[in-house]
Amino acid sequence: EIVLTQSPGTLSLSPGERATLSCRASQSVSSSYLAWFQQKPGQAPRLLVYGVSNRAPGIPDRFSGSGSGTDFTLTISGLEPEDFAVYYCQQYDSSPETFGQGTKVEIK
Amino acid sequence: EVQLVESGGGLVQPGGSLRLSCEVSGFTFYTYWMHWVRQVPGKGPVWVSRINGAGTSTTYADSVKGRFTISRDNAKNTLYLQMNSLSAEDTAVYYCARRRYLRSETDYWGQGTLVTVSS
């Protein structure tokens, strides 16, 4: 099973600042099969990025994904008030698919 | 509009059973793989099970194998999860989610249904 470790656990930033979230895999993940989700309290996860760097329909271009192998990054170029939430990475390269434990982006 | 609506969650005693349903609309149900994913509040999601469009191929996480059964009724646009021999470790919010292919992104999730296993 591929273990995904996200860092930091919590990111305290102000609106307008840049957020950089990390996801490290215990073994190599094919670039086609790494996704990022946003989750707000009481809501289901929402797909942001798939295939490492492809934004899902309707996702603003301030969200971007990058990386390869075992190291992946989600960058939010300028935080909007609605971006404060928990973010999860997911690999669906090998079974069982797995998720990271999450990074909470909170208002500083 | 794509919609996935789960139901069937609730409080159940250890050792008991529960059947979850996920009614979908807004897309051609039988052409999609469907998944169940669960999440303990405050923790990351955990994949539980998947089924192909025809209902002929199923896969389970080791933690639920032999206890849970995924199925679908394409005529009713509904996905199911039969859960038996429940324990406290199964307490979570259960989401259904769709994927176009076996290894494609999970693009839509339901709102979730809470399952609590407690005496």
CSV table of N, CA and C in Angstrom, one decimal, chain B:
chain,number,residue,atom,x,y,z
B,1,GLU,N,-27.7,18.2,-14.1
B,1,GLU,CA,-26.7,18.4,-13.0
B,1,GLU,C,-26.5,17.0,-12.3
B,2,VAL,N,-25.2,16.7,-12.2
B,2,VAL,CA,-24.8,15.4,-11.5
B,2,VAL,C,-25.1,15.5,-10.0
B,3,GLN,N,-25.8,14.4,-9.6
B,3,GLN,CA,-26.2,14.3,-8.2
B,3,GLN,C,-26.0,12.9,-7.7
B,4,LEU,N,-25.4,12.8,-6.5
B,4,LEU,CA,-25.3,11.5,-5.8
B,4,LEU,C,-25.8,11.7,-4.4
B,5,VAL,N,-26.8,10.9,-4.0
B,5,VAL,CA,-27.4,11.1,-2.7
B,5,VAL,C,-27.4,9.8,-2.0
B,6,GLU,N,-26.6,9.8,-0.9
B,6,GLU,CA,-26.6,8.6,0.0
B,6,GLU,C,-27.7,8.6,1.0
B,7,SER,N,-28.0,7.4,1.4
B,7,SER,CA,-29.0,7.3,2.5
B,7,SER,C,-28.7,5.9,3.2
B,8,GLY,N,-29.4,5.7,4.3
B,8,GLY,CA,-29.3,4.4,5.0
B,8,GLY,C,-28.4,4.4,6.2
B,9,GLY,N,-27.7,5.5,6.5
B,9,GLY,CA,-26.8,5.5,7.6
B,9,GLY,C,-27.6,5.7,8.9
B,10,GLY,N,-26.9,5.5,10.0
B,10,GLY,CA,-27.6,5.6,11.3
B,10,GLY,C,-26.8,4.9,12.4
B,11,LEU,N,-27.4,4.7,13.5
B,11,LEU,CA,-26.8,4.1,14.7
B,11,LEU,C,-27.1,2.6,14.7
B,12,VAL,N,-26.1,1.8,14.8
B,12,VAL,CA,-26.2,0.3,14.8
B,12,VAL,C,-25.3,-0.3,15.9
B,13,GLN,N,-25.8,-1.4,16.5
B,13,GLN,CA,-25.0,-2.0,17.5
B,13,GLN,C,-23.8,-2.8,16.9
B,14,PRO,N,-22.8,-3.0,17.7
B,14,PRO,CA,-21.7,-3.9,17.2
B,14,PRO,C,-22.2,-5.2,16.8
B,15,GLY,N,-21.7,-5.8,15.7
B,15,GLY,CA,-22.2,-7.0,15.2
B,15,GLY,C,-23.4,-6.9,14.3
B,16,GLY,N,-23.9,-5.7,14.2
B,16,GLY,CA,-25.1,-5.5,13.4
B,16,GLY,C,-24.9,-5.3,11.9
B,17,SER,N,-25.9,-5.0,11.2
B,17,SER,CA,-25.8,-4.8,9.8
B,17,SER,C,-26.5,-3.5,9.4
B,18,LEU,N,-26.1,-3.0,8.2
B,18,LEU,CA,-26.7,-1.8,7.7
B,18,LEU,C,-26.6,-1.9,6.1
B,19,ARG,N,-27.5,-1.3,5.4
B,19,ARG,CA,-27.4,-1.2,4.0
B,19,ARG,C,-27.5,0.3,3.6
B,20,LEU,N,-26.4,0.7,2.9
B,20,LEU,CA,-26.4,2.1,2.4
B,20,LEU,C,-26.8,2.1,1.0
B,21,SER,N,-27.4,3.2,0.6
B,21,SER,CA,-27.8,3.4,-0.8
B,21,SER,C,-27.3,4.7,-1.3
B,22,CYS,N,-27.1,4.7,-2.6
B,22,CYS,CA,-26.6,6.0,-3.3
B,22,CYS,C,-27.4,6.1,-4.6
B,23,GLU,N,-28.3,7.0,-4.6
B,23,GLU,CA,-29.2,7.2,-5.8
B,23,GLU,C,-28.5,8.4,-6.6
B,24,VAL,N,-28.3,8.1,-7.9
B,24,VAL,CA,-27.7,9.1,-8.7
B,24,VAL,C,-28.6,9.6,-9.8
B,25,SER,N,-28.2,10.8,-10.3
B,25,SER,CA,-29.0,11.4,-11.4
B,25,SER,C,-28.0,12.3,-12.2
B,26,GLY,N,-28.4,12.7,-13.4
B,26,GLY,CA,-27.6,13.6,-14.1
B,26,GLY,C,-26.5,13.1,-15.0
B,27,PHE,N,-26.4,11.7,-15.0
B,27,PHE,CA,-25.4,11.1,-15.8
B,27,PHE,C,-25.8,9.7,-16.1
B,28,THR,N,-25.1,9.1,-17.1
B,28,THR,CA,-25.4,7.7,-17.5
B,28,THR,C,-24.8,6.7,-16.6
B,29,PHE,N,-25.5,6.3,-15.6
B,29,PHE,CA,-25.0,5.6,-14.5
B,29,PHE,C,-24.2,4.3,-14.9
B,30,TYR,N,-24.8,3.6,-15.8
B,30,TYR,CA,-24.1,2.3,-16.1
B,30,TYR,C,-22.8,2.4,-16.8
B,31,THR,N,-22.4,3.6,-17.2
B,31,THR,CA,-21.1,3.8,-17.9
B,31,THR,C,-20.0,4.1,-16.9
B,32,TYR,N,-20.4,4.2,-15.6
B,32,TYR,CA,-19.4,4.7,-14.6
B,32,TYR,C,-19.0,3.6,-13.6
B,33,TRP,N,-17.8,3.5,-13.3
B,33,TRP,CA,-17.4,2.8,-12.1
B,33,TRP,C,-17.9,3.6,-10.9
B,34,MET,N,-18.3,2.9,-9.8
B,34,MET,CA,-18.7,3.6,-8.6
B,34,MET,C,-17.9,3.1,-7.4
B,35,HIS,N,-17.7,4.0,-6.5
B,35,HIS,CA,-16.9,3.6,-5.3
B,35,HIS,C,-17.6,4.0,-4.0
B,36,TRP,N,-17.2,3.4,-3.0
B,36,TRP,CA,-17.6,3.8,-1.6
B,36,TRP,C,-16.3,4.2,-0.9
B,37,VAL,N,-16.3,5.4,-0.3
B,37,VAL,CA,-15.1,5.9,0.5
B,37,VAL,C,-15.7,6.3,1.8
B,38,ARG,N,-14.9,6.0,2.9
B,38,ARG,CA,-15.4,6.5,4.2
B,38,ARG,C,-14.4,7.4,4.9
B,39,GLN,N,-14.9,8.1,5.8
B,39,GLN,CA,-14.0,9.1,6.4
B,39,GLN,C,-14.4,9.3,7.9
B,40,VAL,N,-13.5,9.1,8.8
B,40,VAL,CA,-13.7,9.4,10.2
B,40,VAL,C,-13.5,10.9,10.3
B,41,PRO,N,-14.4,11.7,10.9
B,41,PRO,CA,-14.3,13.1,11.1
B,41,PRO,C,-12.9,13.5,11.6
B,42,GLY,N,-12.2,14.4,10.9
B,42,GLY,CA,-10.9,14.9,11.3
B,42,GLY,C,-9.8,14.1,10.7
B,43,LYS,N,-10.1,13.0,10.0
B,43,LYS,CA,-9.1,12.1,9.3
B,43,LYS,C,-9.2,12.2,7.8
B,44,GLY,N,-8.2,11.6,7.1
B,44,GLY,CA,-8.3,11.5,5.7
B,44,GLY,C,-9.3,10.5,5.2
B,45,PRO,N,-9.8,10.6,4.0
B,45,PRO,CA,-10.7,9.6,3.5
B,45,PRO,C,-10.0,8.2,3.3
B,46,VAL,N,-10.8,7.2,3.3
B,46,VAL,CA,-10.2,5.8,3.1
B,46,VAL,C,-11.1,5.1,2.1
B,47,TRP,N,-10.5,4.6,1.1
B,47,TRP,CA,-11.3,3.9,0.1
B,47,TRP,C,-11.8,2.6,0.6
B,48,VAL,N,-13.0,2.2,0.3
B,48,VAL,CA,-13.7,1.0,0.8
B,48,VAL,C,-13.9,-0.1,-0.3
B,49,SER,N,-14.5,0.4,-1.4
B,49,SER,CA,-14.9,-0.6,-2.4
B,49,SER,C,-15.2,0.0,-3.7
B,50,ARG,N,-15.2,-0.8,-4.8
B,50,ARG,CA,-15.5,-0.3,-6.1
B,50,ARG,C,-16.2,-1.3,-6.9
B,51,ILE,N,-17.0,-0.9,-7.9
B,51,ILE,CA,-17.7,-1.8,-8.8
B,51,ILE,C,-17.8,-1.2,-10.2
B,52,ASN,N,-17.7,-2.1,-11.2
B,52,ASN,CA,-17.7,-1.6,-12.5
B,52,ASN,C,-19.1,-1.3,-13.0
B,53,GLY,N,-19.2,-0.7,-14.2
B,53,GLY,CA,-20.5,-0.3,-14.7
B,53,GLY,C,-21.6,-1.4,-14.8
B,54,ALA,N,-21.1,-2.6,-15.2
B,54,ALA,CA,-22.0,-3.7,-15.4
B,54,ALA,C,-22.3,-4.4,-14.1
B,55,GLY,N,-21.6,-4.1,-13.0
B,55,GLY,CA,-21.8,-4.8,-11.8
B,55,GLY,C,-21.1,-6.2,-11.7
B,56,THR,N,-20.2,-6.5,-12.6
B,56,THR,CA,-19.6,-7.8,-12.7
B,56,THR,C,-18.2,-7.9,-12.1
B,57,SER,N,-17.6,-6.7,-11.7
B,57,SER,CA,-16.3,-6.7,-11.1
B,57,SER,C,-16.4,-5.9,-9.9
B,58,THR,N,-15.9,-6.4,-8.7
B,58,THR,CA,-15.9,-5.7,-7.5
B,58,THR,C,-14.6,-5.9,-6.8
B,59,THR,N,-14.2,-4.9,-6.0
B,59,THR,CA,-13.0,-5.0,-5.2
B,59,THR,C,-13.2,-4.3,-3.9
B,60,TYR,N,-12.5,-4.8,-2.8
B,60,TYR,CA,-12.7,-4.4,-1.5
B,60,TYR,C,-11.4,-4.1,-0.8
B,61,ALA,N,-11.4,-3.1,0.1
B,61,ALA,CA,-10.3,-2.9,1.0
B,61,ALA,C,-10.2,-4.1,1.9
B,62,ASP,N,-9.0,-4.5,2.3
B,62,ASP,CA,-8.8,-5.6,3.2
B,62,ASP,C,-9.6,-5.5,4.5
B,63,SER,N,-9.8,-4.3,5.0
B,63,SER,CA,-10.5,-4.1,6.3
B,63,SER,C,-11.9,-4.4,6.2
B,64,VAL,N,-12.5,-4.5,5.0
B,64,VAL,CA,-14.0,-4.8,4.9
B,64,VAL,C,-14.3,-6.1,4.2
B,65,LYS,N,-13.2,-6.7,3.6
B,65,LYS,CA,-13.4,-7.9,2.8
B,65,LYS,C,-14.1,-9.0,3.6
B,66,GLY,N,-15.1,-9.6,3.0
B,66,GLY,CA,-15.8,-10.7,3.7
B,66,GLY,C,-17.0,-10.2,4.5
B,67,ARG,N,-17.0,-8.9,4.8
B,67,ARG,CA,-18.1,-8.3,5.6
B,67,ARG,C,-19.0,-7.4,4.8
B,68,PHE,N,-18.4,-6.6,3.9
B,68,PHE,CA,-19.2,-5.7,3.1
B,68,PHE,C,-19.4,-6.2,1.7
B,69,THR,N,-20.5,-5.8,1.1
B,69,THR,CA,-20.8,-6.2,-0.3
B,69,THR,C,-21.3,-5.0,-1.1
B,70,ILE,N,-20.6,-4.7,-2.2
B,70,ILE,CA,-21.1,-3.6,-3.0
B,70,ILE,C,-21.9,-4.2,-4.2
B,71,SER,N,-22.9,-3.5,-4.6
B,71,SER,CA,-23.7,-3.9,-5.7
B,71,SER,C,-24.4,-2.7,-6.3
B,72,ARG,N,-25.0,-2.9,-7.4
B,72,ARG,CA,-25.7,-1.8,-8.1
B,72,ARG,C,-26.9,-2.3,-8.8
B,73,ASP,N,-27.9,-1.4,-9.0
B,73,ASP,CA,-29.1,-1.6,-9.8
B,73,ASP,C,-29.1,-0.5,-10.9
B,74,ASN,N,-28.7,-0.9,-12.1
B,74,ASN,CA,-28.6,0.2,-13.1
B,74,ASN,C,-30.0,0.6,-13.6
B,75,ALA,N,-31.0,-0.2,-13.4
B,75,ALA,CA,-32.3,0.2,-13.8
B,75,ALA,C,-32.9,1.3,-12.8
B,76,LYS,N,-32.4,1.2,-11.6
B,76,LYS,CA,-32.8,2.2,-10.6
B,76,LYS,C,-31.8,3.3,-10.3
B,77,ASN,N,-30.7,3.3,-11.1
B,77,ASN,CA,-29.6,4.3,-10.9
B,77,ASN,C,-29.2,4.4,-9.4
B,78,THR,N,-29.0,3.2,-8.8
B,78,THR,CA,-28.7,3.2,-7.4
B,78,THR,C,-27.5,2.2,-7.1
B,79,LEU,N,-26.6,2.7,-6.3
B,79,LEU,CA,-25.5,1.9,-5.8
B,79,LEU,C,-25.8,1.5,-4.3
B,80,TYR,N,-25.3,0.3,-3.9
B,80,TYR,CA,-25.6,-0.1,-2.6
B,80,TYR,C,-24.3,-0.6,-1.9
B,81,LEU,N,-24.3,-0.5,-0.6
B,81,LEU,CA,-23.2,-1.1,0.2
B,81,LEU,C,-23.9,-1.9,1.4
B,82,GLN,N,-23.8,-3.2,1.4
B,82,GLN,CA,-24.4,-4.0,2.5
B,82,GLN,C,-23.2,-4.2,3.4
B,83,MET,N,-23.4,-3.8,4.7
B,83,MET,CA,-22.4,-3.9,5.7
B,83,MET,C,-22.8,-4.8,6.8
B,84,ASN,N,-22.1,-5.9,7.0
B,84,ASN,CA,-22.4,-6.9,8.1
B,84,ASN,C,-21.3,-6.9,9.1
B,85,SER,N,-21.5,-7.5,10.2
B,85,SER,CA,-20.5,-7.7,11.3
B,85,SER,C,-19.8,-6.4,11.6
B,86,LEU,N,-20.6,-5.3,11.8
B,86,LEU,CA,-20.0,-4.0,12.0
B,86,LEU,C,-19.4,-3.9,13.4
B,87,SER,N,-18.3,-3.1,13.4
B,87,SER,CA,-17.6,-2.8,14.7
B,87,SER,C,-17.4,-1.3,14.8
B,88,ALA,N,-16.9,-0.9,15.9
B,88,ALA,CA,-16.7,0.5,16.2
B,88,ALA,C,-15.8,1.1,15.1
B,89,GLU,N,-14.8,0.3,14.6
B,89,GLU,CA,-13.9,0.8,13.6
B,89,GLU,C,-14.5,1.2,12.3
B,90,ASP,N,-15.8,0.8,12.1
B,90,ASP,CA,-16.5,1.1,10.9
B,90,ASP,C,-17.2,2.4,11.0
B,91,THR,N,-17.2,3.0,12.2
B,91,THR,CA,-17.9,4.3,12.4
B,91,THR,C,-17.2,5.4,11.5
B,92,ALA,N,-18.0,6.0,10.7
B,92,ALA,CA,-17.5,7.0,9.7
B,92,ALA,C,-18.6,7.6,8.9
B,93,VAL,N,-18.3,8.6,8.2
B,93,VAL,CA,-19.1,9.1,7.1
B,93,VAL,C,-18.8,8.3,5.8
B,94,TYR,N,-19.8,7.8,5.2
B,94,TYR,CA,-19.6,7.0,4.0
B,94,TYR,C,-20.1,7.8,2.8
B,95,TYR,N,-19.2,7.9,1.8
B,95,TYR,CA,-19.5,8.6,0.6
B,95,TYR,C,-19.5,7.7,-0.6
B,96,CYS,N,-20.4,7.9,-1.5
B,96,CYS,CA,-20.3,7.3,-2.8
B,96,CYS,C,-19.7,8.3,-3.8
B,97,ALA,N,-19.0,7.7,-4.7
B,97,ALA,CA,-18.3,8.6,-5.7
B,97,ALA,C,-18.2,7.9,-7.0
B,98,ARG,N,-18.1,8.7,-8.1
B,98,ARG,CA,-18.1,8.1,-9.4
B,98,ARG,C,-16.7,8.3,-10.1
B,99,ARG,N,-16.4,7.3,-11.0
B,99,ARG,CA,-15.2,7.5,-11.9
B,99,ARG,C,-15.6,7.0,-13.3
B,100,ARG,N,-15.2,7.6,-14.3
B,100,ARG,CA,-15.5,7.2,-15.7
B,100,ARG,C,-14.9,5.9,-16.0
B,101,TYR,N,-13.6,5.8,-15.6
B,101,TYR,CA,-12.9,4.5,-15.9
B,101,TYR,C,-12.3,4.0,-14.6
B,102,LEU,N,-11.7,2.8,-14.7
B,102,LEU,CA,-11.1,2.1,-13.5
B,102,LEU,C,-10.0,3.1,-12.9
B,103,ARG,N,-9.2,3.6,-13.8
B,103,ARG,CA,-8.1,4.5,-13.2
B,103,ARG,C,-8.2,5.9,-13.7
B,104,SER,N,-9.4,6.5,-13.5
B,104,SER,CA,-9.6,7.9,-13.8
B,104,SER,C,-9.9,8.6,-12.5
B,105,GLU,N,-9.9,9.9,-12.5
B,105,GLU,CA,-10.1,10.7,-11.3
B,105,GLU,C,-11.6,10.5,-10.8
B,106,THR,N,-11.7,10.7,-9.5
B,106,THR,CA,-13.0,10.7,-8.8
B,106,THR,C,-13.5,12.1,-8.9
B,107,ASP,N,-14.5,12.3,-9.8
B,107,ASP,CA,-14.9,13.7,-10.1
B,107,ASP,C,-16.1,14.2,-9.3
B,108,TYR,N,-16.9,13.3,-8.9
B,108,TYR,CA,-18.1,13.7,-8.1
B,108,TYR,C,-18.3,12.8,-6.9
B,109,TRP,N,-18.7,13.4,-5.8
B,109,TRP,CA,-19.0,12.7,-4.6
B,109,TRP,C,-20.4,13.0,-4.1
B,110,GLY,N,-21.0,12.1,-3.4
B,110,GLY,CA,-22.2,12.4,-2.7
B,110,GLY,C,-21.9,13.2,-1.4
B,111,GLN,N,-23.0,13.6,-0.7
B,111,GLN,CA,-22.8,14.4,0.5
B,111,GLN,C,-22.5,13.6,1.7
B,112,GLY,N,-22.6,12.3,1.6
B,112,GLY,CA,-22.2,11.4,2.7
B,112,GLY,C,-23.3,11.0,3.6
B,113,THR,N,-23.2,9.9,4.3
B,113,THR,CA,-24.2,9.4,5.3
B,113,THR,C,-23.4,8.8,6.4
B,114,LEU,N,-23.8,9.2,7.7
B,114,LEU,CA,-23.0,8.9,8.9
B,114,LEU,C,-23.4,7.5,9.4
B,115,VAL,N,-22.5,6.7,9.6
B,115,VAL,CA,-22.7,5.4,10.2
B,115,VAL,C,-22.0,5.4,11.6
B,116,THR,N,-22.8,5.1,12.6
B,116,THR,CA,-22.2,5.0,14.0
B,116,THR,C,-22.5,3.7,14.5
B,117,VAL,N,-21.4,3.0,14.9
B,117,VAL,CA,-21.5,1.6,15.5
B,117,VAL,C,-21.2,1.8,17.0
B,118,SER,N,-22.2,1.6,17.8
B,118,SER,CA,-22.0,1.8,19.2
B,118,SER,C,-23.2,1.0,20.0
B,119,SER,N,-22.8,0.6,21.1
B,119,SER,CA,-23.8,-0.1,22.0
B,119,SER,C,-24.5,1.0,22.9
